[in-house]
Amino acid sequence: MTAVKDILVQKIQESGPMNVAEYMETCLYHNEHGYYMSQTPFGTEGDFVTAPEISQIFGEMLGAWVADTWIKLGRPQSWQLLEAGPGNGTLMKDMLRTLKYALPECYEGAAITLLEISPMLKIKQRDNLLDHHICWANSLDDVNFDLPTIVVGNELLDAFPVRQFTKVADQQYREKLITYKDGQLQWHNSENTTNLPFNSEIVETSDAMESFLCKLKDKLTNGVALFIDYGDHATGDSLQAIEKHQKVDIFHKPGLSDLTAHVNFDNVRRVLGADRTSFAEPMGQFLNSIGLPMRAAALLERAEPSQKAEIEQATYRLMHPEQMGQTFKAIAYRTDNSYDVAGLYFESQPKSHAA
Ligand SMILES: C[S@@+](CC[C@H](N)C(=O)[O-])C[C@H]1O[C@@H](n2cnc3c(N)ncnc32)[C@H](O)[C@@H]1O
């Protein structure tokens, strides 16, 4: 029994079966025992590796993308760089190093904000970013959007709790609930049916992600937001638990393994508005468009033989379609349609006409 399982069982015994979103919320974000509040998720020692933890090239390329976006926003003297869900702070560290080196004027004018829910990860971020002046926010409500703002979120959207529904008839679904029976957490379908405009056997929805995106759209009046995550254009059963780089059962060690769901990018576009939101581009193509292969080639030229394999392997993992290149997608939202966004394409500016 984990501490979180005790809490889940008690909740179920008091109030009856809970939905998947409540289960995820408790497993990941319980204020004392939740996965993101108490565990070390990232890196080879942790349960999974994210793109910034694979190689500094990822953060450097996003730093170059931020610099380009800042130029498109008209080089504001004061502006804000907001990272949502910054994990260990590695991505921000690599982006800031690039900005400081490549475009000091852009770096000097930046107010840097980290939006982070986990007090434990905030300490890691502080230790990783001692050279920079950083402010933290617990939620979007605490972020001031008076300055032009560039938002970056890598693997944030997949960490929002989802609900799951099983099809019983055309557009008729029963919600998948979790109960506790015979000493075990078990699946249990709701008695009531819900009408949902889908046809898949399993539907996943994320109220938490939708309300985050709606609030961002409401508050961001001048700027661009970039999200990178794994996902696709459909809904289905994508909920998974990961421990030590392996998939495990959803009910395996609640609170000690990560839980995520693929992002439905069609939904992200619908919520943010297709007129202002780019198409979701495979991450390999996005990184290719913003110049990762050129950066890797430059690094390879100067690299020691021992570093060469590392650079080649990182490039392969980030870009190859059988690695992260296809499963992960990048998507951007802009508040103004008058400029383009490097590496991404909008309805008003199809790929063939993009600069
Ligand atoms: C999967 S990790 C990704 C970390 C990092 N971006 C990376 O790529 O290594 C998700 C991050 O989002 C944070 N997070 C999850 N939900 C959040 C929320 N509602 N508000 C702010 N941060 C959140 C987690 O604590 C964690 O830092």
Coordinates of C-alpha atoms and ligand atoms in Angstrom, one line a residue:
M1 CA 0.0 0.0 0.0
T2 CA 1.4 3.4 -0.9
A3 CA 0.4 6.6 1.0
V4 CA -1.6 7.7 -2.0
K5 CA -3.4 4.4 -2.3
D6 CA -4.5 4.8 1.4
I7 CA -5.9 8.2 0.5
L8 CA -7.7 6.9 -2.6
V9 CA -9.2 4.0 -0.8
Q10 CA -10.5 6.3 2.0
K11 CA -12.0 8.7 -0.5
I12 CA -13.8 5.9 -2.4
Q13 CA -15.1 4.4 0.9
E14 CA -16.4 7.8 1.9
S15 CA -17.9 9.0 -1.4
G16 CA -18.1 6.1 -3.8
P17 CA -16.3 5.4 -7.1
M18 CA -14.1 8.3 -8.4
N19 CA -13.5 9.3 -12.0
V20 CA -10.1 9.0 -13.7
A21 CA -9.4 12.7 -13.4
E22 CA -9.8 12.7 -9.7
Y23 CA -7.6 9.5 -9.5
M24 CA -4.9 11.3 -11.6
E25 CA -5.2 14.5 -9.6
T26 CA -4.7 12.6 -6.3
C27 CA -1.9 10.4 -7.7
L28 CA 0.1 13.3 -9.3
Y29 CA -0.7 16.4 -7.2
H30 CA -1.8 15.4 -3.7
N31 CA -0.2 18.2 -1.8
E32 CA 2.0 15.9 0.3
H33 CA 2.3 12.5 -1.4
G34 CA 1.5 13.3 -5.0
Y35 CA 4.0 12.1 -7.6
Y36 CA 5.1 15.6 -8.7
M37 CA 5.2 16.7 -5.1
S38 CA 7.4 14.0 -3.7
Q39 CA 9.3 12.1 -6.4
T40 CA 12.2 12.7 -8.8
P41 CA 10.5 12.0 -12.1
F42 CA 13.1 13.0 -14.7
G43 CA 16.3 11.6 -16.1
T44 CA 18.0 8.2 -16.2
E45 CA 17.6 7.9 -12.4
G46 CA 13.9 8.8 -12.6
D47 CA 11.0 7.3 -14.4
F48 CA 11.1 9.1 -17.8
V49 CA 13.4 11.4 -19.9
T50 CA 12.0 14.5 -21.5
A51 CA 13.5 16.3 -24.5
P52 CA 15.4 19.0 -22.6
E53 CA 17.0 16.2 -20.4
I54 CA 18.1 14.3 -23.5
S55 CA 20.3 17.1 -24.8
Q56 CA 21.0 20.8 -24.4
I57 CA 20.5 21.1 -28.1
F58 CA 16.7 21.0 -27.6
G59 CA 16.8 24.0 -25.2
E60 CA 19.2 25.9 -27.4
M61 CA 16.9 25.5 -30.4
L62 CA 13.9 26.6 -28.4
G63 CA 16.1 29.6 -27.2
A64 CA 16.7 30.5 -30.8
W65 CA 13.0 30.1 -31.5
V66 CA 12.2 32.4 -28.6
A67 CA 14.7 35.0 -29.9
D68 CA 13.1 34.9 -33.4
T69 CA 9.7 35.2 -31.9
W70 CA 10.8 38.2 -29.8
I71 CA 12.0 39.9 -33.0
K72 CA 8.6 39.1 -34.6
L73 CA 6.9 40.8 -31.6
G74 CA 8.8 44.0 -32.5
R75 CA 11.8 43.6 -30.2
P76 CA 10.0 44.8 -27.0
Q77 CA 12.4 46.4 -24.6
S78 CA 10.6 44.8 -21.7
W79 CA 8.9 41.4 -22.2
Q80 CA 8.1 38.2 -20.3
L81 CA 9.4 34.7 -20.9
L82 CA 7.0 32.3 -19.2
E83 CA 7.7 28.6 -18.9
A84 CA 4.7 26.5 -17.9
G85 CA 5.6 23.2 -16.1
P86 CA 9.4 23.6 -16.1
G87 CA 10.4 20.3 -14.4
N88 CA 14.0 20.6 -13.3
G89 CA 14.5 24.0 -15.0
T90 CA 16.8 22.4 -17.6
L91 CA 14.9 23.8 -20.6
M92 CA 14.9 27.4 -19.2
K93 CA 18.6 27.1 -18.4
D94 CA 19.5 26.2 -21.9
M95 CA 17.1 28.7 -23.5
L96 CA 18.5 31.6 -21.3
R97 CA 22.1 30.6 -22.1
T98 CA 21.3 30.8 -25.8
L99 CA 19.4 34.1 -25.5
K100 CA 22.2 35.7 -23.4
Y101 CA 24.8 34.7 -25.9
A102 CA 23.0 35.2 -29.2
L103 CA 20.8 38.3 -28.4
P104 CA 21.9 40.1 -25.1
E105 CA 19.4 42.9 -25.7
C106 CA 16.6 40.3 -25.7
Y107 CA 17.9 38.6 -22.6
E108 CA 18.4 41.9 -20.7
G109 CA 14.8 42.9 -21.2
A110 CA 13.3 39.6 -20.1
A111 CA 11.2 39.1 -17.0
I112 CA 11.4 35.4 -16.4
T113 CA 8.5 33.6 -14.9
L114 CA 8.2 29.9 -14.0
L115 CA 4.7 28.5 -13.6
E116 CA 5.1 25.5 -11.4
I117 CA 2.7 23.6 -9.1
S118 CA 5.2 21.5 -7.2
P119 CA 7.2 23.1 -4.3
M120 CA 9.8 20.3 -4.6
L121 CA 10.4 21.0 -8.3
K122 CA 10.6 24.8 -7.5
I123 CA 13.6 24.1 -5.3
K124 CA 15.3 22.2 -8.1
Q125 CA 14.5 25.0 -10.6
R126 CA 15.9 27.6 -8.2
D127 CA 19.2 25.6 -7.8
N128 CA 19.5 25.1 -11.5
L129 CA 18.9 28.7 -12.4
L130 CA 20.9 30.6 -9.7
D131 CA 22.5 32.8 -12.4
H132 CA 19.2 34.4 -13.4
H133 CA 16.5 36.5 -11.8
I134 CA 13.4 34.3 -11.7
C135 CA 9.8 34.8 -10.4
W136 CA 7.5 31.8 -9.7
A137 CA 3.8 31.6 -10.1
N138 CA 1.5 28.8 -8.8
S139 CA -1.2 29.2 -11.3
L140 CA -2.1 31.4 -14.4
D141 CA -4.1 33.6 -12.0
D142 CA -0.8 34.7 -10.4
V143 CA 0.9 35.6 -13.7
N144 CA 0.9 39.2 -14.8
F145 CA 0.5 39.5 -18.6
D146 CA 1.0 43.3 -18.9
L147 CA 4.2 42.8 -20.8
P148 CA 4.4 41.1 -24.3
T149 CA 4.8 37.4 -23.3
I150 CA 6.3 34.3 -24.9
V151 CA 5.0 31.1 -23.3
V152 CA 6.8 27.8 -23.6
G153 CA 5.4 24.5 -22.2
N154 CA 7.1 21.2 -22.9
E155 CA 5.2 18.1 -21.7
L156 CA 2.9 20.1 -19.6
L157 CA -0.4 19.4 -21.4
D158 CA 0.0 15.6 -21.0
A159 CA 0.2 16.0 -17.3
F160 CA -3.3 17.4 -17.0
P161 CA -5.9 14.9 -15.6
V162 CA -8.3 13.3 -18.1
R163 CA -11.7 11.6 -17.8
Q164 CA -12.4 8.4 -19.7
F165 CA -15.7 7.2 -21.2
T166 CA -16.6 3.8 -22.8
K167 CA -19.0 3.7 -25.7
V168 CA -22.3 1.8 -25.2
A169 CA -24.2 3.0 -28.3
D170 CA -23.9 5.8 -30.9
Q171 CA -22.6 8.9 -29.1
Q172 CA -23.7 7.3 -25.8
Y173 CA -21.0 6.7 -23.2
R174 CA -20.6 5.5 -19.6
E175 CA -17.8 7.1 -17.6
K176 CA -15.0 4.8 -16.5
L177 CA -14.8 5.1 -12.7
I178 CA -12.4 3.6 -10.2
T179 CA -13.7 1.6 -7.2
Y180 CA -12.1 -0.4 -4.4
K181 CA -13.3 -4.1 -4.1
D182 CA -11.8 -7.3 -2.7
G183 CA -8.7 -5.3 -1.5
Q184 CA -8.0 -3.9 -4.9
L185 CA -8.5 -0.8 -7.0
Q186 CA -10.7 -1.8 -9.9
W187 CA -12.5 -0.4 -13.0
H188 CA -16.2 0.2 -12.7
N189 CA -18.5 1.9 -15.3
S190 CA -20.9 4.6 -14.3
E191 CA -24.6 3.7 -14.1
N192 CA -25.6 6.8 -16.1
T193 CA -24.9 7.4 -19.7
T194 CA -23.5 10.6 -21.2
N195 CA -24.1 12.0 -24.6
L196 CA -20.7 12.8 -26.3
P197 CA -20.1 13.8 -29.9
F198 CA -17.6 11.0 -30.7
N199 CA -17.5 7.6 -32.2
S200 CA -14.4 6.0 -30.6
E201 CA -14.8 3.1 -28.3
I202 CA -13.0 5.0 -25.6
V203 CA -13.1 8.8 -25.3
E204 CA -10.7 10.9 -23.2
T205 CA -11.5 14.5 -22.3
S206 CA -9.5 16.9 -20.1
D207 CA -11.5 19.6 -18.4
A208 CA -8.3 20.7 -16.6
M209 CA -6.3 21.2 -19.8
E210 CA -9.3 23.0 -21.5
S211 CA -9.7 25.4 -18.6
F212 CA -5.9 26.1 -18.5
L213 CA -5.9 26.9 -22.3
C214 CA -9.1 29.0 -22.0
K215 CA -7.5 31.0 -19.2
L216 CA -4.3 31.5 -21.1
K217 CA -6.2 32.7 -24.2
D218 CA -8.1 35.1 -22.0
K219 CA -5.0 36.5 -20.2
L220 CA -2.4 36.5 -23.0
T221 CA -3.2 39.7 -25.0
N222 CA 0.1 40.2 -26.7
G223 CA 2.4 37.3 -27.4
V224 CA 2.9 33.7 -28.6
A225 CA 2.5 30.4 -26.8
L226 CA 4.3 27.2 -27.9
F227 CA 3.4 23.8 -26.6
I228 CA 5.3 20.6 -27.3
D229 CA 3.9 17.3 -26.3
Y230 CA 3.1 13.8 -27.4
G231 CA -0.3 13.2 -28.9
D232 CA -2.3 13.2 -32.1
H233 CA -5.5 14.3 -33.7
A234 CA -7.9 11.9 -32.2
T235 CA -9.2 10.7 -28.9
G236 CA -8.8 7.1 -27.6
D237 CA -7.4 5.2 -24.6
S238 CA -4.0 6.8 -24.1
L239 CA -3.8 6.9 -20.3
Q240 CA -0.5 5.3 -19.2
A241 CA 1.5 4.8 -16.1
I242 CA 5.3 4.8 -16.3
E243 CA 7.9 3.7 -13.7
K244 CA 11.6 3.4 -14.4
H245 CA 11.1 3.9 -18.1
Q246 CA 8.6 1.0 -18.4
K247 CA 4.8 1.0 -18.8
V248 CA 3.1 -0.4 -15.7
D249 CA -0.5 -1.0 -14.7
I250 CA -2.5 2.2 -14.0
F251 CA -3.1 0.9 -10.4
H252 CA 0.5 0.0 -9.8
K253 CA 1.9 2.0 -6.9
P254 CA -0.4 5.0 -7.1
G255 CA 1.7 8.2 -6.4
L256 CA 5.0 6.5 -7.1
S257 CA 4.6 6.1 -10.9
D258 CA 3.9 8.8 -13.5
L259 CA 0.5 9.0 -15.1
T260 CA 0.0 10.8 -18.5
A261 CA -2.4 10.9 -21.4
H262 CA -1.8 11.8 -25.1
V263 CA -2.8 15.3 -26.0
N264 CA -5.6 15.6 -28.5
F265 CA -4.2 18.5 -30.6
D266 CA -7.5 19.0 -32.5
N267 CA -9.0 19.8 -29.1
V268 CA -6.1 22.2 -28.3
R269 CA -6.8 24.1 -31.6
R270 CA -10.6 24.1 -31.0
V271 CA -10.2 25.5 -27.5
L272 CA -7.6 28.2 -28.5
G273 CA -9.4 28.9 -31.8
A274 CA -8.3 27.6 -35.2
D275 CA -7.9 31.2 -36.5
R276 CA -5.0 31.9 -34.1
T277 CA -3.6 28.5 -33.5
S278 CA -1.1 26.7 -35.8
F279 CA -1.5 23.2 -37.1
A280 CA 0.2 20.6 -34.9
E281 CA 3.5 19.8 -36.5
P282 CA 5.5 16.6 -35.8
M283 CA 8.4 17.6 -33.5
G284 CA 11.0 16.3 -35.9
Q285 CA 9.8 18.5 -38.7
F286 CA 9.5 21.5 -36.3
L287 CA 13.1 21.0 -35.0
N288 CA 14.3 20.6 -38.6
S289 CA 12.6 23.8 -39.7
I290 CA 14.2 25.8 -36.9
G291 CA 17.6 24.5 -37.7
L292 CA 18.5 21.7 -35.3
P293 CA 20.5 19.7 -37.9
M294 CA 22.7 22.7 -38.6
R295 CA 23.3 23.3 -34.9
A296 CA 24.1 19.5 -34.5
A297 CA 26.5 19.7 -37.5
A298 CA 28.3 22.7 -36.0
L299 CA 28.7 20.9 -32.6
L300 CA 29.9 17.8 -34.3
E301 CA 32.7 19.7 -36.1
R302 CA 34.1 20.8 -32.7
A303 CA 33.3 17.8 -30.7
E304 CA 35.7 15.3 -29.1
P305 CA 35.3 11.8 -30.5
S306 CA 33.6 10.7 -27.2
Q307 CA 31.0 13.5 -27.6
K308 CA 30.2 12.8 -31.2
A309 CA 28.2 9.7 -30.5
E310 CA 26.2 11.5 -27.8
I311 CA 25.3 14.4 -30.2
E312 CA 24.3 12.0 -33.0
Q313 CA 22.2 9.9 -30.6
A314 CA 20.4 12.9 -29.2
T315 CA 19.6 14.2 -32.7
Y316 CA 18.3 10.8 -33.6
R317 CA 16.1 10.5 -30.5
L318 CA 14.7 14.0 -30.8
M319 CA 14.0 14.0 -34.6
H320 CA 13.6 10.5 -36.0
P321 CA 10.0 9.5 -36.7
E322 CA 10.4 6.2 -34.9
Q323 CA 11.8 8.0 -31.9
M324 CA 10.2 11.3 -30.6
G325 CA 10.1 13.0 -34.0
Q326 CA 6.6 11.9 -35.0
T327 CA 4.8 11.1 -31.7
F328 CA 5.6 14.5 -30.3
K329 CA 4.0 17.6 -31.9
A330 CA 4.6 21.3 -31.6
I331 CA 1.7 23.8 -31.7
A332 CA 1.6 27.6 -31.3
Y333 CA -1.0 30.2 -30.5
R334 CA -0.5 33.8 -31.4
T335 CA -2.5 36.8 -30.4
D336 CA -1.9 38.7 -33.6
N337 CA -2.0 37.2 -37.1
S338 CA 0.3 39.8 -38.7
Y339 CA 3.6 37.9 -38.1
D340 CA 4.6 34.3 -38.7
V341 CA 6.0 31.8 -36.1
A342 CA 9.1 29.9 -37.1
G343 CA 8.6 26.3 -37.9
L344 CA 4.8 26.3 -37.6
Y345 CA 1.9 27.1 -40.0
F346 CA -1.5 28.7 -39.7
E347 CA -4.7 28.5 -41.7
S348 CA -4.1 32.1 -42.9
Q349 CA -0.5 31.2 -43.9
P350 CA -0.4 27.7 -45.3
K351 CA 2.9 25.8 -45.4
S352 CA 3.6 26.4 -49.1
H353 CA 3.4 30.2 -48.5
A354 CA 5.3 30.4 -45.2
A355 CA 8.5 32.4 -44.9
Ligands
LIG1 C1 6.1 16.0 -17.4 S1 6.8 17.3 -16.5 C2 7.7 18.2 -17.8 C3 8.8 19.0 -17.2 C4 9.7 19.8 -18.2 N1 8.9 20.7 -19.0 C5 10.5 18.9 -19.1 O1 10.2 18.9 -20.3 O2 11.4 18.3 -18.6 C6 5.4 18.3 -16.1 C7 5.7 19.6 -15.4 O3 4.5 20.4 -15.3 C8 4.3 20.7 -13.9 N2 2.8 20.9 -13.8 C9 1.9 20.0 -13.9 N3 0.6 20.5 -13.8 C10 0.8 21.8 -13.6 C11 0.0 22.9 -13.5 N4 -1.4 22.8 -13.5 N5 0.5 24.2 -13.3 C12 1.8 24.3 -13.3 N6 2.7 23.3 -13.4 C13 2.2 22.1 -13.6 C14 4.9 19.5 -13.1 O4 5.1 19.8 -11.8 C15 6.2 19.4 -13.9 O5 7.1 20.4 -13.6

